[in-house]
Amino acid sequence: MTQGAGQGPEAWRDAGQGGPDQPDAVYSPTVPDLPVIDGAGPLYVVGDVHGYLDELRSALRAAGLTDENDSWAAGTARLWFLGDFTDRGPDGVGVIDLVMRLSAEAAAAGGYCKALLGNHELLLIGASRFGDAPVDSAAGTASFQAAWLLNGGQRTDMERLRDHHIQWMSRLDSMALADGHLLLHSDTTAYLDYGDTIDDVNDAIWQALQRNDVEETWDLFRKFTKRFAFRDEAGPQAVRELLDTYGGRRVVHGHSPIPYLTGETGGADGDGGEGVNGAPRVDGPHVYADALAVAMDGGVTMAGKLLVARLPLEG
């Protein structure tokens, strides 16, 4: 199965004005993806956005991927978002709409813009589908609605969320391989629970979401909320296990903010990790675990940086 955000311009349904360049066109996530072709153009990845639409627009323009109108300007370039589009920031649905539109525009230009499923997509899907339905958790009875609010869910996003947003998120791939980079959202080995190949993992998680079962969806969310599997002494071996199973030379992931991985959280005690006005200092992607892992969540939710990087990293 090849799911994701790479649909071409034919995936737009006319809502009265014509095409993807029109503001009231409606995106339909029912058209199969165009094939992914390695080597077709330069490869870029984007870390966690978490509703910070203005910061995303600025970062994409600075990377030369979009123009002053936030339209695709990178020709045959390939762009992967590593998940977590919503929650905590002010405009998660606006972020989703932008990524969906860029997917069509990139495909029309001979490139692609695709996205991976993050734990906050699972959280938003669960909150939308199941609301206050109880689920069993380690802390006792919980619900997706309560967990979503606790983790930065924005009521304005829920008010603007539509069926096509939910359909798009539920069809996203969970992992991908591009130019020797194994792309994931979460720095966890939980992917191994769902299959021994990338296609198997993507199919298993996609099928789980189609079953629309609250407990199964909660289990997915719980597993992919885990983090830091690559950070400590056993981290390099955990990365190698994923690479040996799914292929690639390096894992590239989001999910865990770089300031948490480095210990530079910009605390008020001024212990050396902060940048301007006490914000965490993030200069770019964080390479660690014997240089086998690249972290891309720059901590935009904690006044860090929304990262867009071209792969392979220089140096």
PDB file of C-alpha atoms in Angstrom:
ATOM      1  CA  MET A   1       0.000   0.000   0.000  1.00  0.00           C
ATOM      2  CA  THR A   2       1.224   3.471  -0.804  1.00  0.00           C
ATOM      3  CA  GLN A   3      -0.793   5.928   1.206  1.00  0.00           C
ATOM      4  CA  GLY A   4       0.080   9.459   2.255  1.00  0.00           C
ATOM      5  CA  ALA A   5       0.037  13.050   1.182  1.00  0.00           C
ATOM      6  CA  GLY A   6       1.273  12.749  -2.385  1.00  0.00           C
ATOM      7  CA  GLN A   7      -1.940  12.928  -4.382  1.00  0.00           C
ATOM      8  CA  GLY A   8      -1.874  14.779  -7.658  1.00  0.00           C
ATOM      9  CA  PRO A   9      -3.999  17.696  -8.796  1.00  0.00           C
ATOM     10  CA  GLU A  10      -6.781  15.340  -9.836  1.00  0.00           C
ATOM     11  CA  ALA A  11      -7.391  14.695  -6.131  1.00  0.00           C
ATOM     12  CA  TRP A  12      -9.127  18.061  -5.822  1.00  0.00           C
ATOM     13  CA  ARG A  13     -12.907  18.167  -6.103  1.00  0.00           C
ATOM     14  CA  ASP A  14     -14.433  21.329  -7.490  1.00  0.00           C
ATOM     15  CA  ALA A  15     -16.377  23.109  -4.768  1.00  0.00           C
ATOM     16  CA  GLY A  16     -17.551  25.803  -7.103  1.00  0.00           C
ATOM     17  CA  GLN A  17     -14.314  27.474  -8.169  1.00  0.00           C
ATOM     18  CA  GLY A  18     -12.223  24.900  -9.974  1.00  0.00           C
ATOM     19  CA  GLY A  19      -8.878  23.665  -8.657  1.00  0.00           C
ATOM     20  CA  PRO A  20      -6.303  23.530  -5.899  1.00  0.00           C
ATOM     21  CA  ASP A  21      -5.304  27.144  -6.437  1.00  0.00           C
ATOM     22  CA  GLN A  22      -8.786  28.284  -5.500  1.00  0.00           C
ATOM     23  CA  PRO A  23      -9.468  29.055  -1.831  1.00  0.00           C
ATOM     24  CA  ASP A  24     -12.706  27.108  -1.617  1.00  0.00           C
ATOM     25  CA  ALA A  25     -11.591  23.995  -3.460  1.00  0.00           C
ATOM     26  CA  VAL A  26     -12.088  20.857  -1.364  1.00  0.00           C
ATOM     27  CA  TYR A  27      -9.415  18.197  -1.170  1.00  0.00           C
ATOM     28  CA  SER A  28     -10.520  14.600  -1.508  1.00  0.00           C
ATOM     29  CA  PRO A  29      -8.086  12.050  -0.053  1.00  0.00           C
ATOM     30  CA  THR A  30      -9.588   9.178  -2.047  1.00  0.00           C
ATOM     31  CA  VAL A  31      -7.267   9.226  -5.072  1.00  0.00           C
ATOM     32  CA  PRO A  32      -4.277   6.857  -4.767  1.00  0.00           C
ATOM     33  CA  ASP A  33      -0.829   8.351  -4.418  1.00  0.00           C
ATOM     34  CA  LEU A  34       1.507   8.922  -7.282  1.00  0.00           C
ATOM     35  CA  PRO A  35       4.562   6.649  -7.105  1.00  0.00           C
ATOM     36  CA  VAL A  36       7.515   7.721  -4.991  1.00  0.00           C
ATOM     37  CA  ILE A  37      10.656   7.969  -7.130  1.00  0.00           C
ATOM     38  CA  ASP A  38      13.952   8.247  -5.306  1.00  0.00           C
ATOM     39  CA  GLY A  39      16.444  10.593  -6.873  1.00  0.00           C
ATOM     40  CA  ALA A  40      13.855  12.688  -8.732  1.00  0.00           C
ATOM     41  CA  GLY A  41      14.855  15.870  -6.912  1.00  0.00           C
ATOM     42  CA  PRO A  42      16.418  17.126  -3.687  1.00  0.00           C
ATOM     43  CA  LEU A  43      15.031  15.620  -0.495  1.00  0.00           C
ATOM     44  CA  TYR A  44      13.777  17.728   2.427  1.00  0.00           C
ATOM     45  CA  VAL A  45      12.207  16.906   5.791  1.00  0.00           C
ATOM     46  CA  VAL A  46      10.154  19.031   8.176  1.00  0.00           C
ATOM     47  CA  GLY A  47       9.972  18.457  11.920  1.00  0.00           C
ATOM     48  CA  ASP A  48       6.960  18.778  14.209  1.00  0.00           C
ATOM     49  CA  VAL A  49       4.786  21.823  13.412  1.00  0.00           C
ATOM     50  CA  HIS A  50       2.154  21.620  16.178  1.00  0.00           C
ATOM     51  CA  GLY A  51      -0.128  24.287  14.778  1.00  0.00           C
ATOM     52  CA  TYR A  52       2.512  26.979  14.246  1.00  0.00           C
ATOM     53  CA  LEU A  53       1.345  27.891  10.758  1.00  0.00           C
ATOM     54  CA  ASP A  54       3.163  31.229  10.451  1.00  0.00           C
ATOM     55  CA  GLU A  55       6.445  29.667  11.505  1.00  0.00           C
ATOM     56  CA  LEU A  56       5.930  26.871   8.965  1.00  0.00           C
ATOM     57  CA  ARG A  57       5.257  29.324   6.171  1.00  0.00           C
ATOM     58  CA  SER A  58       8.427  31.247   7.017  1.00  0.00           C
ATOM     59  CA  ALA A  59      10.552  28.105   7.242  1.00  0.00           C
ATOM     60  CA  LEU A  60       9.322  26.729   3.904  1.00  0.00           C
ATOM     61  CA  ARG A  61       9.986  30.058   2.169  1.00  0.00           C
ATOM     62  CA  ALA A  62      13.456  30.288   3.702  1.00  0.00           C
ATOM     63  CA  ALA A  63      14.242  26.812   2.349  1.00  0.00           C
ATOM     64  CA  GLY A  64      13.090  27.831  -1.138  1.00  0.00           C
ATOM     65  CA  LEU A  65      10.250  25.316  -1.135  1.00  0.00           C
ATOM     66  CA  THR A  66       7.432  27.843  -1.395  1.00  0.00           C
ATOM     67  CA  ASP A  67       7.046  31.355  -2.759  1.00  0.00           C
ATOM     68  CA  GLU A  68       5.672  34.531  -1.225  1.00  0.00           C
ATOM     69  CA  ASN A  69       2.137  33.208  -1.794  1.00  0.00           C
ATOM     70  CA  ASP A  70       2.924  29.942   0.048  1.00  0.00           C
ATOM     71  CA  SER A  71       2.655  28.021  -3.219  1.00  0.00           C
ATOM     72  CA  TRP A  72       5.005  25.199  -4.209  1.00  0.00           C
ATOM     73  CA  ALA A  73       8.153  26.651  -5.767  1.00  0.00           C
ATOM     74  CA  ALA A  74      10.578  23.722  -5.606  1.00  0.00           C
ATOM     75  CA  GLY A  75       9.887  21.902  -8.863  1.00  0.00           C
ATOM     76  CA  THR A  76      10.831  18.218  -8.581  1.00  0.00           C
ATOM     77  CA  ALA A  77      11.953  18.444  -4.948  1.00  0.00           C
ATOM     78  CA  ARG A  78      10.685  15.832  -2.507  1.00  0.00           C
ATOM     79  CA  LEU A  79       9.366  16.965   0.847  1.00  0.00           C
ATOM     80  CA  TRP A  80       8.428  14.811   3.835  1.00  0.00           C
ATOM     81  CA  PHE A  81       6.632  16.071   6.921  1.00  0.00           C
ATOM     82  CA  LEU A  82       7.408  13.883   9.929  1.00  0.00           C
ATOM     83  CA  GLY A  83       4.008  14.281  11.619  1.00  0.00           C
ATOM     84  CA  ASP A  84       2.403  16.197  14.482  1.00  0.00           C
ATOM     85  CA  PHE A  85       0.633  18.991  12.622  1.00  0.00           C
ATOM     86  CA  THR A  86      -1.765  20.019  15.369  1.00  0.00           C
ATOM     87  CA  ASP A  87      -2.119  20.704  19.110  1.00  0.00           C
ATOM     88  CA  ARG A  88      -0.415  23.313  21.296  1.00  0.00           C
ATOM     89  CA  GLY A  89      -0.078  25.903  18.514  1.00  0.00           C
ATOM     90  CA  PRO A  90      -2.844  28.186  17.243  1.00  0.00           C
ATOM     91  CA  ASP A  91      -3.757  26.779  13.810  1.00  0.00           C
ATOM     92  CA  GLY A  92      -3.356  23.048  13.366  1.00  0.00           C
ATOM     93  CA  VAL A  93      -6.130  22.747  10.787  1.00  0.00           C
ATOM     94  CA  GLY A  94      -4.478  25.559   8.815  1.00  0.00           C
ATOM     95  CA  VAL A  95      -1.266  23.533   8.823  1.00  0.00           C
ATOM     96  CA  ILE A  96      -3.087  20.451   7.530  1.00  0.00           C
ATOM     97  CA  ASP A  97      -4.776  22.488   4.794  1.00  0.00           C
ATOM     98  CA  LEU A  98      -1.425  23.925   3.686  1.00  0.00           C
ATOM     99  CA  VAL A  99       0.251  20.504   3.553  1.00  0.00           C
ATOM    100  CA  MET A 100      -2.661  19.036   1.601  1.00  0.00           C
ATOM    101  CA  ARG A 101      -2.542  21.880  -0.919  1.00  0.00           C
ATOM    102  CA  LEU A 102       1.237  21.645  -1.316  1.00  0.00           C
ATOM    103  CA  SER A 103       0.849  17.911  -1.953  1.00  0.00           C
ATOM    104  CA  ALA A 104      -1.225  18.598  -5.058  1.00  0.00           C
ATOM    105  CA  GLU A 105       0.971  21.467  -6.242  1.00  0.00           C
ATOM    106  CA  ALA A 106       4.201  19.492  -5.806  1.00  0.00           C
ATOM    107  CA  ALA A 107       2.802  16.519  -7.709  1.00  0.00           C
ATOM    108  CA  ALA A 108       1.748  18.793 -10.569  1.00  0.00           C
ATOM    109  CA  ALA A 109       5.332  20.115 -10.738  1.00  0.00           C
ATOM    110  CA  GLY A 110       6.884  16.629 -10.841  1.00  0.00           C
ATOM    111  CA  GLY A 111       7.940  16.493  -7.202  1.00  0.00           C
ATOM    112  CA  TYR A 112       6.052  15.425  -4.137  1.00  0.00           C
ATOM    113  CA  CYS A 113       5.039  16.546  -0.670  1.00  0.00           C
ATOM    114  CA  LYS A 114       4.169  13.715   1.678  1.00  0.00           C
ATOM    115  CA  ALA A 115       3.536  13.277   5.367  1.00  0.00           C
ATOM    116  CA  LEU A 116       3.891  10.671   8.094  1.00  0.00           C
ATOM    117  CA  LEU A 117       1.418   9.814  10.817  1.00  0.00           C
ATOM    118  CA  GLY A 118       2.377  11.274  14.182  1.00  0.00           C
ATOM    119  CA  ASN A 119       1.069  10.501  17.635  1.00  0.00           C
ATOM    120  CA  HIS A 120      -0.866  13.801  17.656  1.00  0.00           C
ATOM    121  CA  GLU A 121      -2.657  12.773  14.464  1.00  0.00           C
ATOM    122  CA  LEU A 122      -3.678   9.580  16.286  1.00  0.00           C
ATOM    123  CA  LEU A 123      -4.776  11.700  19.239  1.00  0.00           C
ATOM    124  CA  LEU A 124      -6.880  14.040  17.124  1.00  0.00           C
ATOM    125  CA  ILE A 125      -8.441  11.161  15.173  1.00  0.00           C
ATOM    126  CA  GLY A 126      -9.310   9.491  18.468  1.00  0.00           C
ATOM    127  CA  ALA A 127     -10.758  12.639  20.022  1.00  0.00           C
ATOM    128  CA  SER A 128     -12.867  13.259  16.926  1.00  0.00           C
ATOM    129  CA  ARG A 129     -14.124   9.686  16.581  1.00  0.00           C
ATOM    130  CA  PHE A 130     -14.462   8.556  20.174  1.00  0.00           C
ATOM    131  CA  GLY A 131     -14.723  11.693  22.335  1.00  0.00           C
ATOM    132  CA  ASP A 132     -15.295  10.782  25.983  1.00  0.00           C
ATOM    133  CA  ALA A 133     -15.609   7.022  25.400  1.00  0.00           C
ATOM    134  CA  PRO A 134     -13.620   5.366  28.208  1.00  0.00           C
ATOM    135  CA  VAL A 135     -10.383   3.498  27.502  1.00  0.00           C
ATOM    136  CA  ASP A 136      -8.119   1.565  29.818  1.00  0.00           C
ATOM    137  CA  SER A 137      -4.802   3.260  30.505  1.00  0.00           C
ATOM    138  CA  ALA A 138      -1.937   2.774  32.914  1.00  0.00           C
ATOM    139  CA  ALA A 139      -3.330   5.656  34.971  1.00  0.00           C
ATOM    140  CA  GLY A 140      -6.808   4.140  35.090  1.00  0.00           C
ATOM    141  CA  THR A 141      -9.818   4.971  32.957  1.00  0.00           C
ATOM    142  CA  ALA A 142      -9.152   7.724  30.441  1.00  0.00           C
ATOM    143  CA  SER A 143     -10.588   9.050  27.173  1.00  0.00           C
ATOM    144  CA  PHE A 144      -9.239  10.459  23.939  1.00  0.00           C
ATOM    145  CA  GLN A 145     -11.001  13.757  24.598  1.00  0.00           C
ATOM    146  CA  ALA A 146      -9.302  14.182  27.972  1.00  0.00           C
ATOM    147  CA  ALA A 147      -5.899  13.143  26.597  1.00  0.00           C
ATOM    148  CA  TRP A 148      -6.256  15.491  23.631  1.00  0.00           C
ATOM    149  CA  LEU A 149      -6.999  18.488  25.848  1.00  0.00           C
ATOM    150  CA  LEU A 150      -4.211  17.525  28.241  1.00  0.00           C
ATOM    151  CA  ASN A 151      -1.763  17.393  25.340  1.00  0.00           C
ATOM    152  CA  GLY A 152      -2.549  20.813  23.933  1.00  0.00           C
ATOM    153  CA  GLY A 153      -5.675  20.174  21.912  1.00  0.00           C
ATOM    154  CA  GLN A 154      -7.157  23.406  20.563  1.00  0.00           C
ATOM    155  CA  ARG A 155     -10.939  23.694  20.536  1.00  0.00           C
ATOM    156  CA  THR A 156     -10.767  25.940  17.476  1.00  0.00           C
ATOM    157  CA  ASP A 157      -9.088  23.084  15.579  1.00  0.00           C
ATOM    158  CA  MET A 158     -11.843  20.664  16.540  1.00  0.00           C
ATOM    159  CA  GLU A 159     -14.492  23.163  15.454  1.00  0.00           C
ATOM    160  CA  ARG A 160     -12.873  23.472  12.011  1.00  0.00           C
ATOM    161  CA  LEU A 161     -12.006  19.799  11.556  1.00  0.00           C
ATOM    162  CA  ARG A 162     -13.876  18.139   8.687  1.00  0.00           C
ATOM    163  CA  ASP A 163     -14.264  14.584   7.422  1.00  0.00           C
ATOM    164  CA  HIS A 164     -11.691  15.076   4.676  1.00  0.00           C
ATOM    165  CA  HIS A 165      -9.088  16.087   7.270  1.00  0.00           C
ATOM    166  CA  ILE A 166      -9.768  12.916   9.262  1.00  0.00           C
ATOM    167  CA  GLN A 167      -9.661  10.767   6.114  1.00  0.00           C
ATOM    168  CA  TRP A 168      -6.359  12.310   5.066  1.00  0.00           C
ATOM    169  CA  MET A 169      -4.733  11.760   8.456  1.00  0.00           C
ATOM    170  CA  SER A 170      -5.988   8.186   8.731  1.00  0.00           C
ATOM    171  CA  ARG A 171      -4.399   7.309   5.370  1.00  0.00           C
ATOM    172  CA  LEU A 172      -0.921   8.625   6.120  1.00  0.00           C
ATOM    173  CA  ASP A 173       1.994   6.231   6.085  1.00  0.00           C
ATOM    174  CA  SER A 174       3.781   5.599   9.363  1.00  0.00           C
ATOM    175  CA  MET A 175       7.282   5.154   7.953  1.00  0.00           C
ATOM    176  CA  ALA A 176       9.135   5.602   4.680  1.00  0.00           C
ATOM    177  CA  LEU A 177      12.569   5.091   3.137  1.00  0.00           C
ATOM    178  CA  ALA A 178      14.060   7.865   1.012  1.00  0.00           C
ATOM    179  CA  ASP A 179      17.660   7.986  -0.242  1.00  0.00           C
ATOM    180  CA  GLY A 180      18.855   5.716   2.552  1.00  0.00           C
ATOM    181  CA  HIS A 181      17.011   7.668   5.268  1.00  0.00           C
ATOM    182  CA  LEU A 182      14.464   5.743   7.320  1.00  0.00           C
ATOM    183  CA  LEU A 183      11.822   8.350   8.096  1.00  0.00           C
ATOM    184  CA  LEU A 184       9.735   7.968  11.260  1.00  0.00           C
ATOM    185  CA  HIS A 185       7.724  10.194  13.520  1.00  0.00           C
ATOM    186  CA  SER A 186       8.528   8.693  16.906  1.00  0.00           C
ATOM    187  CA  ASP A 187      11.897   7.749  18.344  1.00  0.00           C
ATOM    188  CA  THR A 188      10.624   4.368  19.473  1.00  0.00           C
ATOM    189  CA  THR A 189      11.043   0.758  18.392  1.00  0.00           C
ATOM    190  CA  ALA A 190       7.256   0.206  18.562  1.00  0.00           C
ATOM    191  CA  TYR A 191       7.168   0.046  14.756  1.00  0.00           C
ATOM    192  CA  LEU A 192       8.601  -3.471  15.077  1.00  0.00           C
ATOM    193  CA  ASP A 193       5.295  -4.574  16.639  1.00  0.00           C
ATOM    194  CA  TYR A 194       3.523  -4.023  13.318  1.00  0.00           C
ATOM    195  CA  GLY A 195       5.633  -5.850  10.758  1.00  0.00           C
ATOM    196  CA  ASP A 196       9.038  -6.666   9.323  1.00  0.00           C
ATOM    197  CA  THR A 197       8.801  -4.463   6.241  1.00  0.00           C
ATOM    198  CA  ILE A 198       7.823  -0.843   5.714  1.00  0.00           C
ATOM    199  CA  ASP A 199       4.802  -1.877   3.657  1.00  0.00           C
ATOM    200  CA  ASP A 200       3.678  -4.298   6.358  1.00  0.00           C
ATOM    201  CA  VAL A 201       3.921  -1.629   9.067  1.00  0.00           C
ATOM    202  CA  ASN A 202       2.054   0.941   7.005  1.00  0.00           C
ATOM    203  CA  ASP A 203      -0.647  -1.567   6.085  1.00  0.00           C
ATOM    204  CA  ALA A 204      -1.073  -2.822   9.649  1.00  0.00           C
ATOM    205  CA  ILE A 205      -1.493   0.650  11.109  1.00  0.00           C
ATOM    206  CA  TRP A 206      -3.748   1.781   8.278  1.00  0.00           C
ATOM    207  CA  GLN A 207      -5.949  -1.305   8.740  1.00  0.00           C
ATOM    208  CA  ALA A 208      -6.095  -0.693  12.495  1.00  0.00           C
ATOM    209  CA  LEU A 209      -7.419   2.825  11.944  1.00  0.00           C
ATOM    210  CA  GLN A 210     -10.011   1.592   9.459  1.00  0.00           C
ATOM    211  CA  ARG A 211     -11.455  -0.759  12.084  1.00  0.00           C
ATOM    212  CA  ASN A 212     -12.493   2.296  14.082  1.00  0.00           C
ATOM    213  CA  ASP A 213     -12.002   0.564  17.426  1.00  0.00           C
ATOM    214  CA  VAL A 214     -11.378   2.822  20.421  1.00  0.00           C
ATOM    215  CA  GLU A 215      -9.119   0.415  22.316  1.00  0.00           C
ATOM    216  CA  GLU A 216      -7.019  -0.435  19.249  1.00  0.00           C
ATOM    217  CA  THR A 217      -6.615   3.234  18.373  1.00  0.00           C
ATOM    218  CA  TRP A 218      -5.669   4.015  21.981  1.00  0.00           C
ATOM    219  CA  ASP A 219      -3.013   1.270  21.857  1.00  0.00           C
ATOM    220  CA  LEU A 220      -1.542   2.861  18.732  1.00  0.00           C
ATOM    221  CA  PHE A 221      -1.487   6.263  20.381  1.00  0.00           C
ATOM    222  CA  ARG A 222       0.092   4.850  23.561  1.00  0.00           C
ATOM    223  CA  LYS A 223       2.861   3.039  21.678  1.00  0.00           C
ATOM    224  CA  PHE A 224       3.807   5.956  19.448  1.00  0.00           C
ATOM    225  CA  THR A 225       3.817   8.447  22.284  1.00  0.00           C
ATOM    226  CA  LYS A 226       6.849   6.629  23.728  1.00  0.00           C
ATOM    227  CA  ARG A 227      10.171   8.369  23.139  1.00  0.00           C
ATOM    228  CA  PHE A 228      13.945   8.452  23.789  1.00  0.00           C
ATOM    229  CA  ALA A 229      14.639   4.896  22.558  1.00  0.00           C
ATOM    230  CA  PHE A 230      17.750   6.147  20.743  1.00  0.00           C
ATOM    231  CA  ARG A 231      19.078   8.568  23.348  1.00  0.00           C
ATOM    232  CA  ASP A 232      20.966   6.595  25.979  1.00  0.00           C
ATOM    233  CA  GLU A 233      23.668   3.942  25.989  1.00  0.00           C
ATOM    234  CA  ALA A 234      21.462   1.345  24.303  1.00  0.00           C
ATOM    235  CA  GLY A 235      20.279   3.890  21.712  1.00  0.00           C
ATOM    236  CA  PRO A 236      22.624   2.979  18.853  1.00  0.00           C
ATOM    237  CA  GLN A 237      21.607  -0.672  19.065  1.00  0.00           C
ATOM    238  CA  ALA A 238      17.919   0.291  18.998  1.00  0.00           C
ATOM    239  CA  VAL A 239      18.513   2.339  15.848  1.00  0.00           C
ATOM    240  CA  ARG A 240      20.463  -0.503  14.246  1.00  0.00           C
ATOM    241  CA  GLU A 241      17.587  -2.891  14.929  1.00  0.00           C
ATOM    242  CA  LEU A 242      15.243  -0.639  12.970  1.00  0.00           C
ATOM    243  CA  LEU A 243      17.722  -0.115  10.150  1.00  0.00           C
ATOM    244  CA  ASP A 244      18.517  -3.836   9.910  1.00  0.00           C
ATOM    245  CA  THR A 245      14.795  -4.610   9.712  1.00  0.00           C
ATOM    246  CA  TYR A 246      13.511  -1.870   7.414  1.00  0.00           C
ATOM    247  CA  GLY A 247      16.602  -0.717   5.539  1.00  0.00           C
ATOM    248  CA  GLY A 248      18.434   2.564   5.349  1.00  0.00           C
ATOM    249  CA  ARG A 249      21.639   3.977   6.766  1.00  0.00           C
ATOM    250  CA  ARG A 250      20.174   6.531   9.166  1.00  0.00           C
ATOM    251  CA  VAL A 251      16.921   7.136  11.014  1.00  0.00           C
ATOM    252  CA  VAL A 252      15.367  10.606  10.762  1.00  0.00           C
ATOM    253  CA  HIS A 253      12.588  11.305  13.264  1.00  0.00           C
ATOM    254  CA  GLY A 254      10.519  13.970  14.980  1.00  0.00           C
ATOM    255  CA  HIS A 255       8.490  13.650  18.192  1.00  0.00           C
ATOM    256  CA  SER A 256      11.114  14.287  20.906  1.00  0.00           C
ATOM    257  CA  PRO A 257      12.173  17.942  21.019  1.00  0.00           C
ATOM    258  CA  ILE A 258      15.892  18.411  20.523  1.00  0.00           C
ATOM    259  CA  PRO A 259      16.226  20.429  23.769  1.00  0.00           C
ATOM    260  CA  TYR A 260      15.009  17.342  25.669  1.00  0.00           C
ATOM    261  CA  LEU A 261      17.471  15.094  23.847  1.00  0.00           C
ATOM    262  CA  THR A 262      20.394  17.400  24.558  1.00  0.00           C
ATOM    263  CA  GLY A 263      19.319  18.555  28.014  1.00  0.00           C
ATOM    264  CA  GLU A 264      19.297  22.160  26.799  1.00  0.00           C
ATOM    265  CA  THR A 265      15.794  23.090  27.841  1.00  0.00           C
ATOM    266  CA  GLY A 266      16.411  26.762  28.487  1.00  0.00           C
ATOM    267  CA  GLY A 267      15.409  26.637  32.123  1.00  0.00           C
ATOM    268  CA  ALA A 268      15.142  29.737  34.263  1.00  0.00           C
ATOM    269  CA  ASP A 269      18.241  28.807  36.216  1.00  0.00           C
ATOM    270  CA  GLY A 270      20.430  29.779  33.262  1.00  0.00           C
ATOM    271  CA  ASP A 271      22.317  26.503  33.139  1.00  0.00           C
ATOM    272  CA  GLY A 272      23.797  27.096  29.710  1.00  0.00           C
ATOM    273  CA  GLY A 273      21.233  25.600  27.338  1.00  0.00           C
ATOM    274  CA  GLU A 274      19.139  28.629  26.574  1.00  0.00           C
ATOM    275  CA  GLY A 275      19.240  30.958  23.614  1.00  0.00           C
ATOM    276  CA  VAL A 276      17.584  34.355  23.256  1.00  0.00           C
ATOM    277  CA  ASN A 277      15.295  35.328  26.155  1.00  0.00           C
ATOM    278  CA  GLY A 278      15.705  31.939  27.788  1.00  0.00           C
ATOM    279  CA  ALA A 279      14.442  29.975  24.756  1.00  0.00           C
ATOM    280  CA  PRO A 280      16.222  26.678  24.074  1.00  0.00           C
ATOM    281  CA  ARG A 281      19.091  26.980  21.640  1.00  0.00           C
ATOM    282  CA  VAL A 282      18.425  24.914  18.513  1.00  0.00           C
ATOM    283  CA  ASP A 283      20.735  25.551  15.586  1.00  0.00           C
ATOM    284  CA  GLY A 284      19.548  22.705  13.388  1.00  0.00           C
ATOM    285  CA  PRO A 285      18.903  18.952  13.337  1.00  0.00           C
ATOM    286  CA  HIS A 286      20.498  16.931  16.137  1.00  0.00           C
ATOM    287  CA  VAL A 287      22.690  14.001  15.061  1.00  0.00           C
ATOM    288  CA  TYR A 288      23.218  11.396  17.768  1.00  0.00           C
ATOM    289  CA  ALA A 289      23.271   7.641  18.584  1.00  0.00           C
ATOM    290  CA  ASP A 290      26.666   7.096  16.937  1.00  0.00           C
ATOM    291  CA  ALA A 291      25.501   9.358  14.080  1.00  0.00           C
ATOM    292  CA  LEU A 292      22.788   6.838  13.199  1.00  0.00           C
ATOM    293  CA  ALA A 293      19.861   9.069  14.195  1.00  0.00           C
ATOM    294  CA  VAL A 294      18.782  12.591  13.250  1.00  0.00           C
ATOM    295  CA  ALA A 295      16.220  14.418  15.399  1.00  0.00           C
ATOM    296  CA  MET A 296      14.107  17.049  13.633  1.00  0.00           C
ATOM    297  CA  ASP A 297      11.762  18.399  16.327  1.00  0.00           C
ATOM    298  CA  GLY A 298      13.333  21.765  17.075  1.00  0.00           C
ATOM    299  CA  GLY A 299      10.944  22.498  19.935  1.00  0.00           C
ATOM    300  CA  VAL A 300       8.776  25.155  18.289  1.00  0.00           C
ATOM    301  CA  THR A 301       6.225  24.691  21.086  1.00  0.00           C
ATOM    302  CA  MET A 302       8.840  25.788  23.645  1.00  0.00           C
ATOM    303  CA  ALA A 303      10.096  28.794  21.658  1.00  0.00           C
ATOM    304  CA  GLY A 304      12.676  26.668  19.896  1.00  0.00           C
ATOM    305  CA  LYS A 305      12.815  26.367  16.117  1.00  0.00           C
ATOM    306  CA  LEU A 306      10.666  24.817  13.400  1.00  0.00           C
ATOM    307  CA  LEU A 307      13.190  22.854  11.370  1.00  0.00           C
ATOM    308  CA  VAL A 308      13.287  22.248   7.625  1.00  0.00           C
ATOM    309  CA  ALA A 309      16.408  20.403   6.450  1.00  0.00           C
ATOM    310  CA  ARG A 310      17.773  19.060   3.222  1.00  0.00           C
ATOM    311  CA  LEU A 311      19.056  15.486   3.312  1.00  0.00           C
ATOM    312  CA  PRO A 312      21.694  14.256   3.463  1.00  0.00           C
ATOM    313  CA  LEU A 313      22.895  16.714   6.062  1.00  0.00           C
ATOM    314  CA  GLU A 314      26.115  18.492   5.185  1.00  0.00           C
ATOM    315  CA  GLY A 315      29.103  17.190   7.099  1.00  0.00           C
TER     316      GLY A 315
END
